XYZ file of N, CA and C in Angstrom:
555
model
N 0.830 -1.177 0.017
C 0.020 0.076 -0.013
C 0.875 1.297 -0.003
N 1.924 1.237 0.776
C 2.768 2.447 0.885
C 3.508 2.648 -0.437
N 3.927 1.574 -1.063
C 4.678 1.781 -2.399
C 3.745 2.369 -3.437
N 2.484 1.877 -3.457
C 1.500 2.494 -4.355
C 1.202 3.921 -4.071
N 0.996 4.206 -2.741
C 0.744 5.595 -2.295
C 1.876 6.546 -2.702
N 3.098 6.152 -2.389
C 4.220 7.058 -2.797
C 4.217 7.273 -4.298
N 4.097 6.333 -5.026
C 4.102 6.415 -6.546
C 3.022 7.251 -7.025
N 1.780 7.151 -6.507
C 0.702 8.066 -6.847
C 0.876 9.473 -6.388
N 1.517 9.634 -5.215
C 1.724 10.984 -4.691
C 2.716 11.677 -5.573
N 3.739 11.086 -5.946
C 4.758 11.673 -6.822
C 4.169 11.892 -8.162
N 3.286 11.067 -8.635
C 2.654 11.230 -9.972
C 1.924 12.595 -10.027
N 1.279 12.931 -8.918
C 0.510 14.138 -8.806
C 1.387 15.412 -9.172
N 2.736 15.293 -8.952
C 3.632 16.363 -9.231
C 4.655 15.951 -10.271
N 4.165 15.287 -11.250
C 5.063 14.612 -12.273
C 5.884 15.586 -13.096
N 5.412 16.740 -13.349
C 6.180 17.710 -14.302
C 6.707 18.848 -13.679
N 6.776 19.001 -12.342
C 7.238 20.171 -11.733
C 8.777 20.111 -11.494
N 9.385 19.024 -11.603
C 10.812 18.929 -11.470
C 11.382 18.904 -10.079
N 10.525 18.776 -9.035
C 10.957 18.933 -7.642
C 11.083 17.548 -7.105
N 12.064 17.417 -6.072
C 12.182 16.210 -5.325
C 11.384 16.373 -4.041
N 10.785 15.314 -3.560
C 9.979 15.369 -2.307
C 10.568 14.397 -1.289
N 10.539 14.906 -0.100
C 11.060 14.076 1.059
C 10.042 12.990 1.324
N 10.489 11.749 1.194
C 9.576 10.580 1.240
C 8.802 10.507 2.555
N 9.482 10.763 3.697
C 8.840 10.679 4.969
C 7.740 11.760 5.161
N 7.942 12.901 4.543
C 6.958 14.026 4.581
C 5.804 13.662 3.722
N 6.023 12.994 2.588
C 4.881 12.620 1.713
C 3.874 11.794 2.444
N 4.518 10.796 3.155
C 3.660 9.901 3.980
C 2.998 10.593 5.199
N 3.792 11.438 5.880
C 3.293 12.070 7.087
C 2.176 13.096 6.722
N 2.200 13.660 5.600
C 1.151 14.587 5.111
C -0.240 13.965 5.002
N -0.142 12.694 4.781
C -1.448 11.847 4.748
C -1.718 11.073 6.041
N -0.863 11.257 7.056
C -1.149 10.577 8.283
C -0.709 9.100 8.229
N 0.173 8.804 7.283
C 0.690 7.410 7.148
C 2.031 7.354 7.979
N 2.096 6.346 8.799
C 3.356 6.224 9.571
C 4.335 5.390 8.703
N 5.518 5.937 8.649
C 6.648 5.303 7.874
C 8.009 5.709 8.479
N 8.696 4.767 9.100
C 9.951 5.075 9.686
C 10.996 5.315 8.589
N 12.076 5.951 8.923
C 13.148 6.238 7.886
C 13.715 5.037 7.210
N 13.853 3.954 7.878
C 14.341 2.680 7.124
C 13.366 2.259 6.127
N 12.066 2.256 6.551
C 11.023 1.863 5.564
C 10.940 2.775 4.427
N 11.072 4.089 4.681
C 11.013 5.104 3.574
C 12.144 4.872 2.636
N 13.379 4.566 3.104
C 14.489 4.246 2.209
C 14.273 3.050 1.356
N 13.730 2.002 2.015
C 13.464 0.668 1.347
C 12.409 0.896 0.244
N 11.313 1.572 0.532
C 10.290 1.816 -0.405
C 10.873 2.618 -1.629
N 11.587 3.683 -1.363
C 12.209 4.449 -2.436
C 13.205 3.655 -3.245
N 13.975 2.757 -2.513
C 14.993 1.993 -3.311
C 14.198 0.959 -4.142
N 13.146 0.340 -3.700
C 12.389 -0.582 -4.469
C 11.861 0.079 -5.759
N 11.312 1.272 -5.659
C 10.774 1.980 -6.775
C 11.833 2.447 -7.723
N 13.076 2.827 -7.192
C 14.121 3.292 -7.987
C 14.667 2.020 -8.814
N 14.845 0.862 -8.056
C 15.305 -0.367 -8.819
C 14.364 -0.660 -9.995
N 13.132 -0.451 -9.891
C 12.132 -0.728 -10.874
C 12.162 0.364 -11.979
N 12.954 1.444 -11.735
C 12.961 2.522 -12.730
C 11.819 3.449 -12.614
N 11.028 3.443 -11.607
C 9.810 4.164 -11.506
C 10.039 5.527 -10.870
N 10.994 5.734 -10.037
C 11.311 7.037 -9.406
C 12.899 7.201 -9.392
N 13.231 8.444 -9.216
C 14.724 8.830 -9.043
C 14.762 9.308 -7.616
N 15.890 8.957 -6.944
C 15.987 9.339 -5.539
C 17.344 10.031 -5.293
N 17.370 10.732 -4.133
C 18.588 11.367 -3.702
C 18.478 11.245 -2.180
N 19.618 10.767 -1.659
C 19.707 10.573 -0.179
C 20.668 11.570 0.396
N 20.245 12.285 1.375
C 21.069 13.189 2.096
C 21.090 12.771 3.543
N 22.157 12.317 4.116
C 22.255 11.698 5.377
C 21.152 10.670 5.495
N 20.235 10.797 6.420
C 19.171 9.790 6.578
C 17.888 10.154 5.909
N 17.806 11.168 5.128
C 16.668 11.675 4.454
C 16.675 11.244 3.000
N 15.556 10.665 2.534
C 15.434 10.232 1.183
C 14.405 11.194 0.417
N 14.853 11.661 -0.760
C 14.001 12.518 -1.559
C 13.717 11.697 -2.824
N 12.474 11.857 -3.390
C 12.221 11.123 -4.576
C 11.354 12.018 -5.496
N 11.509 11.559 -6.799
C 10.750 12.233 -7.883
C 10.331 11.181 -8.861
N 9.169 11.120 -9.344
C 8.731 10.129 -10.293
C 9.575 10.338 -11.584
N 9.891 9.169 -12.164
C 10.669 9.223 -13.422
C 9.653 9.163 -14.610
N 10.172 9.408 -15.788
C 9.268 9.307 -16.995
C 8.783 7.894 -17.123
N 9.573 6.951 -16.809
C 9.124 5.499 -16.858
C 8.002 5.251 -15.866
N 8.116 5.908 -14.700
C 7.071 5.802 -13.703
C 5.724 6.372 -14.158
N 5.856 7.601 -14.788
C 4.602 8.203 -15.319
C 4.022 7.281 -16.507
N 4.876 6.802 -17.320
C 4.442 5.882 -18.358
C 3.772 4.637 -17.831
N 4.396 4.044 -16.777
C 3.918 2.846 -16.171
C 2.506 3.094 -15.556
N 2.269 4.226 -14.917
C 0.924 4.483 -14.322
C -0.100 4.737 -15.429
N 0.326 5.487 -16.471
C -0.609 5.895 -17.489
C -1.084 4.600 -18.355
N -0.085 3.750 -18.598
C -0.406 2.566 -19.443
C -1.006 1.458 -18.754
N -0.926 1.306 -17.466
C -1.408 0.187 -16.705
C -2.783 0.478 -15.980
N -3.422 1.462 -16.458
C -4.811 1.711 -15.918
C -4.781 1.867 -14.381
N -3.755 2.505 -13.871
C -3.583 2.601 -12.365
C -4.673 3.457 -11.793
N -5.376 4.199 -12.587
C -6.323 5.080 -11.986
C -7.789 4.658 -12.202
N -7.911 3.423 -12.614
C -9.326 2.922 -12.811
C -9.830 2.244 -11.535
N -9.073 2.084 -10.525
C -9.508 1.434 -9.343
C -9.308 -0.043 -9.343
N -8.861 -0.513 -10.494
C -8.732 -2.022 -10.645
C -7.251 -2.405 -10.914
N -6.397 -1.559 -10.470
C -4.946 -1.889 -10.720
C -4.554 -3.099 -10.004
N -3.561 -3.725 -10.570
C -3.132 -5.149 -10.153
C -1.744 -4.975 -9.520
N -1.577 -5.391 -8.237
C -0.280 -5.445 -7.587
C -0.162 -6.868 -7.104
N 0.738 -7.571 -7.771
C 0.914 -9.056 -7.448
C 1.562 -9.168 -6.062
N 1.136 -10.250 -5.414
C 1.729 -10.592 -4.136
C 3.125 -11.165 -4.294
N 3.342 -11.863 -5.394
C 4.670 -12.524 -5.621
C 5.484 -11.752 -6.693
N 5.439 -10.428 -6.493
C 6.022 -9.482 -7.482
C 7.453 -9.947 -7.863
N 7.781 -9.898 -9.052
C 9.070 -10.245 -9.625
C 10.058 -9.011 -9.456
N 11.048 -9.227 -8.681
C 12.064 -8.203 -8.348
C 12.981 -8.023 -9.549
N 13.687 -6.876 -9.638
C 14.594 -6.639 -10.762
C 15.599 -7.687 -11.046
N 16.242 -8.215 -10.142
C 17.247 -9.327 -10.247
C 16.587 -10.510 -10.742
N 15.405 -10.900 -10.168
C 14.676 -12.089 -10.704
C 14.232 -11.843 -12.131
N 13.946 -10.639 -12.466
C 13.542 -10.408 -13.866
C 14.724 -10.713 -14.762
N 15.919 -10.315 -14.385
C 17.040 -10.502 -15.214
C 17.282 -12.023 -15.329
N 17.129 -12.722 -14.238
C 17.417 -14.224 -14.290
C 16.342 -14.835 -15.197
N 15.110 -14.428 -14.990
C 14.058 -15.030 -15.835
C 14.229 -14.683 -17.277
N 14.680 -13.433 -17.507
C 14.909 -13.032 -18.932
C 16.031 -13.927 -19.597
N 17.139 -14.271 -18.832
C 18.133 -15.058 -19.324
C 17.579 -16.444 -19.636
N 16.785 -17.035 -18.684
C 16.143 -18.321 -18.854
C 15.250 -18.335 -20.109
N 14.594 -17.189 -20.305
C 13.671 -17.100 -21.449
C 14.492 -17.115 -22.718
N 15.679 -16.489 -22.726
C 16.552 -16.525 -23.909
C 16.986 -17.965 -24.120
N 17.325 -18.688 -23.097
C 17.856 -20.064 -23.217
C 16.662 -20.922 -23.701
N 15.406 -20.732 -23.210
C 14.328 -21.522 -23.746
C 14.028 -21.200 -25.215
N 14.228 -19.937 -25.563
C 13.998 -19.663 -26.974
C 14.996 -20.356 -27.871
N 16.209 -20.383 -27.455
C 17.162 -21.096 -28.118
C 16.987 -22.544 -28.241
N 16.530 -23.172 -27.132
C 16.237 -24.577 -27.135
C 15.010 -24.834 -28.018
N 14.034 -24.021 -28.074
C 12.847 -24.081 -28.974
C 13.269 -24.159 -30.411
N 14.227 -23.223 -30.775
C 14.677 -23.139 -32.065
C 15.435 -24.401 -32.515
N 16.195 -24.964 -31.537
C 16.938 -26.169 -31.821
C 16.098 -27.427 -31.872
N 14.963 -27.436 -31.221
C 14.120 -28.567 -31.264
C 13.375 -28.723 -32.599
N 12.696 -29.877 -32.770
C 11.906 -29.962 -33.961
C 10.754 -28.909 -34.142
N 10.473 -28.213 -33.087
C 9.508 -27.112 -33.203
C 10.111 -25.945 -33.972
N 11.348 -25.747 -33.861
C 12.037 -24.693 -34.563
C 11.843 -24.770 -36.150
N 11.644 -25.996 -36.631
C 11.461 -26.163 -38.062
C 10.049 -25.747 -38.472
N 9.135 -25.817 -37.525
C 7.728 -25.582 -37.846
C 7.233 -24.146 -37.624
N 7.785 -23.595 -36.520
C 7.416 -22.167 -36.220
C 8.472 -21.176 -36.643
N 7.980 -20.109 -37.198
C 8.938 -19.088 -37.737
C 9.606 -18.377 -36.593
N 10.832 -17.862 -36.925
C 11.554 -17.104 -35.918
C 10.781 -15.869 -35.483
N 10.074 -15.292 -36.412
C 9.313 -13.989 -36.086
C 8.212 -14.325 -35.080
N 7.636 -15.440 -35.260
C 6.471 -15.798 -34.317
C 7.137 -16.095 -32.927
N 8.122 -16.773 -32.918
C 8.882 -17.126 -31.618
C 9.297 -15.856 -31.015
N 9.967 -14.951 -31.776
C 10.518 -13.665 -31.198
C 9.306 -12.848 -30.620
N 8.244 -12.777 -31.367
C 7.064 -12.066 -30.901
C 6.550 -12.488 -29.599
N 6.401 -13.791 -29.421
C 5.904 -14.502 -28.222
C 6.886 -14.211 -27.092
N 8.195 -14.283 -27.325
C 9.154 -14.131 -26.164
C 9.202 -12.653 -25.812
N 9.041 -11.723 -26.776
C 9.014 -10.328 -26.402
C 7.801 -9.944 -25.543
N 6.681 -10.534 -25.882
C 5.465 -10.300 -25.060
C 5.756 -10.848 -23.605
N 6.211 -12.094 -23.583
C 6.512 -12.632 -22.199
C 7.509 -11.745 -21.426
N 8.507 -11.167 -22.098
C 9.500 -10.385 -21.459
C 8.833 -9.105 -20.974
N 7.921 -8.522 -21.684
C 7.184 -7.293 -21.275
C 6.267 -7.617 -20.059
N 5.813 -8.787 -19.942
C 4.942 -9.196 -18.772
C 5.661 -9.415 -17.516
N 7.030 -9.526 -17.538
C 7.824 -9.645 -16.380
C 7.698 -8.382 -15.479
N 7.366 -7.257 -16.058
C 7.245 -6.050 -15.265
C 5.881 -5.850 -14.752
N 4.950 -6.629 -15.150
C 3.556 -6.431 -14.661
C 2.988 -7.511 -13.808
N 3.404 -8.728 -14.031
C 2.756 -9.897 -13.360
C 3.563 -10.376 -12.240
N 2.968 -11.134 -11.343
C 3.581 -11.847 -10.305
C 4.257 -13.123 -10.958
N 5.242 -13.725 -10.268
C 5.855 -14.886 -10.760
C 4.959 -16.023 -11.157
N 4.075 -16.345 -10.289
C 3.249 -17.571 -10.599
C 2.398 -17.262 -11.834
N 1.753 -16.131 -11.964
C 1.007 -15.803 -13.161
C 1.832 -15.808 -14.425
N 3.047 -15.228 -14.284
C 3.968 -15.180 -15.472
C 4.329 -16.537 -15.982
N 4.585 -17.446 -15.010
C 5.041 -18.783 -15.325
C 3.792 -19.481 -16.036
N 2.628 -19.316 -15.533
C 1.407 -19.894 -16.098
C 1.222 -19.369 -17.546
N 1.440 -18.188 -17.854
C 1.301 -17.636 -19.195
C 2.453 -18.184 -20.077
N 3.647 -18.306 -19.515
C 4.719 -18.887 -20.309
C 4.346 -20.310 -20.655
N 3.941 -21.076 -19.750
C 3.663 -22.546 -20.013
C 2.461 -22.624 -21.039
N 1.409 -21.725 -20.920
C 0.356 -21.750 -21.861
C 0.825 -21.457 -23.280
N 1.716 -20.479 -23.383
C 2.233 -20.135 -24.787
C 3.071 -21.309 -25.314
N 3.945 -21.910 -24.491
C 4.775 -23.061 -25.030
C 3.934 -24.233 -25.377
N 2.857 -24.538 -24.559
C 1.929 -25.620 -24.849
C 1.217 -25.318 -26.165
N 0.770 -24.102 -26.334
C 0.009 -23.740 -27.524
C 0.951 -23.902 -28.748
N 2.160 -23.412 -28.615
C 3.040 -23.504 -29.794
C 3.521 -24.985 -30.075
N 3.617 -25.857 -29.052
C 4.211 -27.108 -29.168
C 3.178 -28.271 -29.261
N 1.933 -28.047 -28.975
C 0.959 -29.159 -29.017
C 0.895 -29.819 -30.293
N 1.021 -31.081 -30.358
C 0.903 -31.808 -31.687
C 2.288 -31.865 -32.356
N 3.291 -31.026 -31.967
C 4.596 -30.921 -32.615
C 5.624 -31.549 -31.816
N 5.487 -31.491 -30.397
C 6.463 -32.058 -29.521
C 5.690 -32.941 -28.494
N 6.382 -34.007 -28.010
C 5.813 -34.855 -27.006
C 5.612 -34.083 -25.728
N 4.711 -34.609 -24.860
C 4.527 -33.935 -23.530
C 5.855 -34.037 -22.783
N 6.638 -35.047 -22.866
C 7.931 -35.194 -22.268
C 8.832 -34.062 -22.673
N 8.858 -33.795 -23.946
C 9.743 -32.785 -24.530
C 9.310 -31.406 -23.967
N 8.094 -31.194 -23.934
C 7.638 -29.853 -23.509
C 7.920 -29.652 -22.074
N 7.748 -30.677 -21.226
C 8.075 -30.598 -19.824
C 9.582 -30.370 -19.573
N 10.382 -31.016 -20.426
C 11.822 -30.830 -20.296
C 12.221 -29.399 -20.699
N 11.546 -28.889 -21.679
C 11.864 -27.457 -22.077
C 11.525 -26.417 -21.013
N 10.457 -26.773 -20.295
C 9.993 -25.842 -19.246
C 10.443 -26.187 -17.837
N 11.349 -27.096 -17.643
C 11.786 -27.462 -16.328
C 12.491 -26.385 -15.570
N 13.207 -25.473 -16.301
C 13.918 -24.390 -15.570
C 12.984 -23.396 -14.944
N 11.741 -23.419 -15.350
C 10.780 -22.414 -14.821
C 9.915 -23.041 -13.649
N 10.239 -24.255 -13.258
C 9.449 -24.951 -12.246
C 10.327 -25.054 -10.977
N 11.228 -24.170 -10.787
C 12.171 -24.265 -9.595
C 11.341 -24.087 -8.325
N 11.526 -24.991 -7.454
C 10.943 -24.938 -6.106
C 11.937 -25.514 -5.152
N 12.323 -24.795 -4.132
C 13.270 -25.437 -3.207
C 12.582 -26.621 -2.539
N 13.490 -27.583 -2.213
C 13.009 -28.740 -1.556
C 13.515 -28.707 -0.153
N 12.788 -29.272 0.818
C 13.054 -29.409 2.204
C 12.924 -30.853 2.566
N 14.057 -31.573 2.734
C 14.140 -32.977 3.023
C 13.170 -33.796 2.120
N 13.336 -33.492 0.860
C 12.523 -34.311 -0.163
C 11.145 -33.835 -0.328
N 10.624 -32.892 0.390
C 9.277 -32.334 0.232
C 9.340 -31.110 -0.559
N 8.523 -31.048 -1.616
C 8.570 -29.801 -2.379
C 7.838 -28.638 -1.708
N 8.456 -27.495 -1.707
C 7.846 -26.304 -1.011
C 7.553 -25.422 -2.075
N 6.236 -24.921 -2.223
C 5.922 -23.916 -3.305
C 6.587 -22.577 -2.874
N 7.355 -22.044 -3.887
C 8.019 -20.819 -3.658
C 8.329 -20.196 -5.037
N 7.687 -19.114 -5.400
C 7.901 -18.551 -6.763
C 8.776 -17.437 -6.725
N 9.595 -17.254 -5.779
C 10.618 -16.213 -5.681
C 11.985 -16.540 -6.107
N 12.133 -17.522 -7.102
C 13.341 -18.016 -7.617
C 14.307 -18.509 -6.541
């Protein structure tokens, strides 16, 4: 809630070029936020490229970036039905998943599927999946990935081959032989 609030509060002042003290933004609306939490919220938004920050001693100042404005405008953030996933994909996780997606694309091209599906189609599908990394939670993203691969491969690859291609996206840590659902890589 606080991340969303800060982003929306900064959006209201998107073109004035000023930096706003994060703690004061929260305090002005009666939201309690300690300095460590303010820094963490600002850092998270900065890592996602949605805000720019400046830290002076223990005080964090923030300003929405053009990417932040674009993100809010394009994702219907103001319709009241915006989606904030519980299992949000963090920037480092996005990088790892992006690399795994590149590897999957290469394996698909090398499989018998590569002879049937054009490179343009495969590139288009992978680009769409890559753009969804910024919007969806990990579980939803993996479900869409699997759906796309099954749709492309059904009738062209065996179920075993499809499962083998997707095995990198089903990582779940194990605890004494018991699978533990965890979608945070």
